[in-house]
Every structure is written in structure tokens, then in C-alpha cells.
């Protein structure tokens, strides 16, 4: 049961990461940012994987893995909120990358706590397959969220007596992605 919970958390977290990438590209495009900034999104996300590589494993081992995954998703939500509140998409997406870097060793470490050694290769295969699926679906979801039909539908919601500052397709998309991160955190 715990394995399926971890798989669900990983799926939603990765789905949100990849959808947010598309939204960040759209934010940079619509703001008139230079082309190199769109190209720099992936290295900014990976920056913390490189900088923190010697430390994230120790961090994941120092705390219960579920808590590390929860903290990591909270960091990703912070990056998402930064993007929503107008921080530069490169910086905000780097913060999401920080959460992803801390998340990665915990998701594999928790498998050894949940399953017998004879099941670990199979479990890693499932996690990797699910991650690839979430990458593909996340890019598709991100494109749909900033597309005219879905974003128009999202922006048409009007809450009575509540004036939200959500006025653009990218802002509406980020709100939906924030919900995906919350679902991942709930599974943790």
C-alpha cells in the first residue's frame, strides 16, 4: 500500500514540475524575455541537482523519507507561488529545482523501507516508468493550461465576493499546478 502511495506522490509531483516548465516558458515568452532565458530554464532547474548533490542524500537520510518528500514538495509550492506573485520565472523555477533535488534521493530511499530487497528492481522500474509518463503528460497538461480554450475556461470562474488577482492564462495555470503539488504533498 505504501508503495502505491509513493508512486502517486511521485507522479503528481513530477506532473506538476513539467507542467510548470511549460508555464514558465510561456511567462518568459509573453513578457518578451530574451530567447536565452527560455533556454536557461532547464539548467536553472538542474542547478541544485549539481550544487546540492553531496548534501541531499545526507538530508534524506537524516529525516524520515516521507517528511523529506513533504518538505521538498513544500519548496516546490514556494517556487510555484513565487512565479505566481511575479518573481522572475528563472529564479522561481530554480527554487522548484531545489525541491526536486531534495526529493529525488528520498523517493528512492523510501522504497528500501517499504519493500523487500527482491522487489526493489521492479519498484524502481515502476517509479521510472511512472516518471516518464508524468513528464510526457505534464508537458501536455502545461500546454493545455496556457492554451486558449482551457485558460479561457479557467479564467471564466468568478467566485462571489472574492476578487482574485488571477487575470492571465499563466496565473490560472499556476493555480492548477499548485493544486497538483498539494495532491502530491497529501500523498506524502
mmCIF file of N, CA and C in Angstrom, residues 20 23-28 30-31 33 37 41 44 76-96 170-171 174:
data_model
loop_
_atom_site.group_PDB
_atom_site.id
_atom_site.type_symbol
_atom_site.label_atom_id
_atom_site.label_comp_id
_atom_site.label_asym_id
_atom_site.label_seq_id
_atom_site.Cartn_x
_atom_site.Cartn_y
_atom_site.Cartn_z
ATOM 1 N N UNK A 20 4.679 23.017 -14.964
ATOM 2 C CA UNK A 20 5.188 24.335 -14.583
ATOM 3 C C UNK A 20 6.289 24.802 -15.535
ATOM 4 N N UNK A 23 4.581 26.423 -18.393
ATOM 5 C CA UNK A 23 4.035 27.716 -17.969
ATOM 6 C C UNK A 23 5.161 28.747 -17.839
ATOM 7 N N UNK A 24 6.302 28.336 -17.312
ATOM 8 C CA UNK A 24 7.438 29.259 -17.190
ATOM 9 C C UNK A 24 7.913 29.720 -18.565
ATOM 10 N N UNK A 25 7.952 28.799 -19.518
ATOM 11 C CA UNK A 25 8.320 29.170 -20.894
ATOM 12 C C UNK A 25 7.323 30.185 -21.433
ATOM 13 N N UNK A 26 6.044 29.952 -21.179
ATOM 14 C CA UNK A 26 5.011 30.875 -21.659
ATOM 15 C C UNK A 26 5.126 32.242 -20.971
ATOM 16 N N UNK A 27 5.405 32.245 -19.687
ATOM 17 C CA UNK A 27 5.600 33.521 -18.985
ATOM 18 C C UNK A 27 6.759 34.306 -19.586
ATOM 19 N N UNK A 28 7.854 33.622 -19.859
ATOM 20 C CA UNK A 28 9.006 34.295 -20.461
ATOM 21 C C UNK A 28 8.673 34.791 -21.865
ATOM 22 N N UNK A 30 5.648 35.569 -23.161
ATOM 23 C CA UNK A 30 4.689 36.673 -23.162
ATOM 24 C C UNK A 30 5.257 37.947 -22.541
ATOM 25 N N UNK A 31 6.281 37.816 -21.715
ATOM 26 C CA UNK A 31 6.883 39.015 -21.124
ATOM 27 C C UNK A 31 7.953 39.621 -22.020
ATOM 28 N N UNK A 33 10.845 38.224 -22.790
ATOM 29 C CA UNK A 33 12.198 37.885 -22.333
ATOM 30 C C UNK A 33 13.034 37.377 -23.496
ATOM 31 N N UNK A 37 16.783 33.094 -22.107
ATOM 32 C CA UNK A 37 16.157 32.824 -20.808
ATOM 33 C C UNK A 37 15.264 31.590 -20.869
ATOM 34 N N UNK A 41 15.952 27.729 -18.676
ATOM 35 C CA UNK A 41 15.056 27.156 -17.661
ATOM 36 C C UNK A 41 15.508 25.771 -17.193
ATOM 37 N N UNK A 44 18.600 25.925 -15.003
ATOM 38 C CA UNK A 44 18.286 26.503 -13.699
ATOM 39 C C UNK A 44 17.612 25.469 -12.803
ATOM 40 N N UNK A 76 8.751 23.190 -3.593
ATOM 41 C CA UNK A 76 8.234 23.332 -4.954
ATOM 42 C C UNK A 76 7.026 24.263 -4.981
ATOM 43 N N UNK A 77 6.151 24.141 -3.995
ATOM 44 C CA UNK A 77 4.987 25.038 -3.910
ATOM 45 C C UNK A 77 5.463 26.482 -3.747
ATOM 46 N N UNK A 78 6.506 26.683 -2.934
ATOM 47 C CA UNK A 78 7.064 28.028 -2.776
ATOM 48 C C UNK A 78 7.526 28.581 -4.123
ATOM 49 N N UNK A 79 8.235 27.775 -4.913
ATOM 50 C CA UNK A 79 8.661 28.212 -6.246
ATOM 51 C C UNK A 79 7.482 28.533 -7.136
ATOM 52 N N UNK A 80 6.450 27.727 -7.045
ATOM 53 C CA UNK A 80 5.223 27.958 -7.809
ATOM 54 C C UNK A 80 4.578 29.290 -7.393
ATOM 55 N N UNK A 81 4.503 29.527 -6.087
ATOM 56 C CA UNK A 81 3.935 30.788 -5.590
ATOM 57 C C UNK A 81 4.794 31.985 -5.977
ATOM 58 N N UNK A 82 6.107 31.783 -5.994
ATOM 59 C CA UNK A 82 6.990 32.862 -6.432
ATOM 60 C C UNK A 82 6.678 33.254 -7.878
ATOM 61 N N UNK A 83 6.474 32.255 -8.721
ATOM 62 C CA UNK A 83 6.149 32.528 -10.116
ATOM 63 C C UNK A 83 4.800 33.231 -10.212
ATOM 64 N N UNK A 84 3.854 32.808 -9.398
ATOM 65 C CA UNK A 84 2.518 33.401 -9.407
ATOM 66 C C UNK A 84 2.542 34.859 -8.953
ATOM 67 N N UNK A 85 3.423 35.189 -8.023
ATOM 68 C CA UNK A 85 3.455 36.546 -7.470
ATOM 69 C C UNK A 85 4.435 37.471 -8.183
ATOM 70 N N UNK A 86 4.937 37.030 -9.330
ATOM 71 C CA UNK A 86 5.707 37.951 -10.158
ATOM 72 C C UNK A 86 7.215 37.839 -10.078
ATOM 73 N N UNK A 87 7.737 36.885 -9.339
ATOM 74 C CA UNK A 87 9.184 36.685 -9.346
ATOM 75 C C UNK A 87 9.591 36.220 -10.738
ATOM 76 N N UNK A 88 10.839 36.447 -11.060
ATOM 77 C CA UNK A 88 11.321 36.044 -12.384
ATOM 78 C C UNK A 88 11.188 34.534 -12.520
ATOM 79 N N UNK A 89 10.649 34.048 -13.636
ATOM 80 C CA UNK A 89 10.461 32.600 -13.822
ATOM 81 C C UNK A 89 11.750 31.781 -13.683
ATOM 82 N N UNK A 90 12.893 32.343 -14.069
ATOM 83 C CA UNK A 90 14.150 31.592 -13.914
ATOM 84 C C UNK A 90 14.461 31.337 -12.442
ATOM 85 N N UNK A 91 14.292 32.341 -11.629
ATOM 86 C CA UNK A 91 14.553 32.188 -10.198
ATOM 87 C C UNK A 91 13.519 31.272 -9.552
ATOM 88 N N UNK A 92 12.257 31.463 -9.884
ATOM 89 C CA UNK A 92 11.190 30.643 -9.297
ATOM 90 C C UNK A 92 11.353 29.183 -9.696
ATOM 91 N N UNK A 93 11.703 28.930 -10.947
ATOM 92 C CA UNK A 93 11.861 27.550 -11.396
ATOM 93 C C UNK A 93 13.117 26.916 -10.800
ATOM 94 N N UNK A 94 14.117 27.729 -10.491
ATOM 95 C CA UNK A 94 15.300 27.222 -9.783
ATOM 96 C C UNK A 94 14.910 26.750 -8.381
ATOM 97 N N UNK A 95 14.015 27.470 -7.730
ATOM 98 C CA UNK A 95 13.541 27.054 -6.404
ATOM 99 C C UNK A 95 12.784 25.722 -6.513
ATOM 100 N N UNK A 96 11.986 25.563 -7.557
ATOM 101 C CA UNK A 96 11.315 24.280 -7.794
ATOM 102 C C UNK A 96 12.369 23.186 -7.981
ATOM 103 N N UNK A 170 -1.384 32.220 -17.686
ATOM 104 C CA UNK A 170 -0.279 31.658 -16.914
ATOM 105 C C UNK A 170 -0.603 31.627 -15.424
ATOM 106 N N UNK A 171 -1.237 32.667 -14.918
ATOM 107 C CA UNK A 171 -1.605 32.695 -13.496
ATOM 108 C C UNK A 171 -2.632 31.609 -13.176
ATOM 109 N N UNK A 174 -0.818 28.286 -13.134
ATOM 110 C CA UNK A 174 -0.019 28.105 -11.921
ATOM 111 C C UNK A 174 -0.899 27.703 -10.742
#
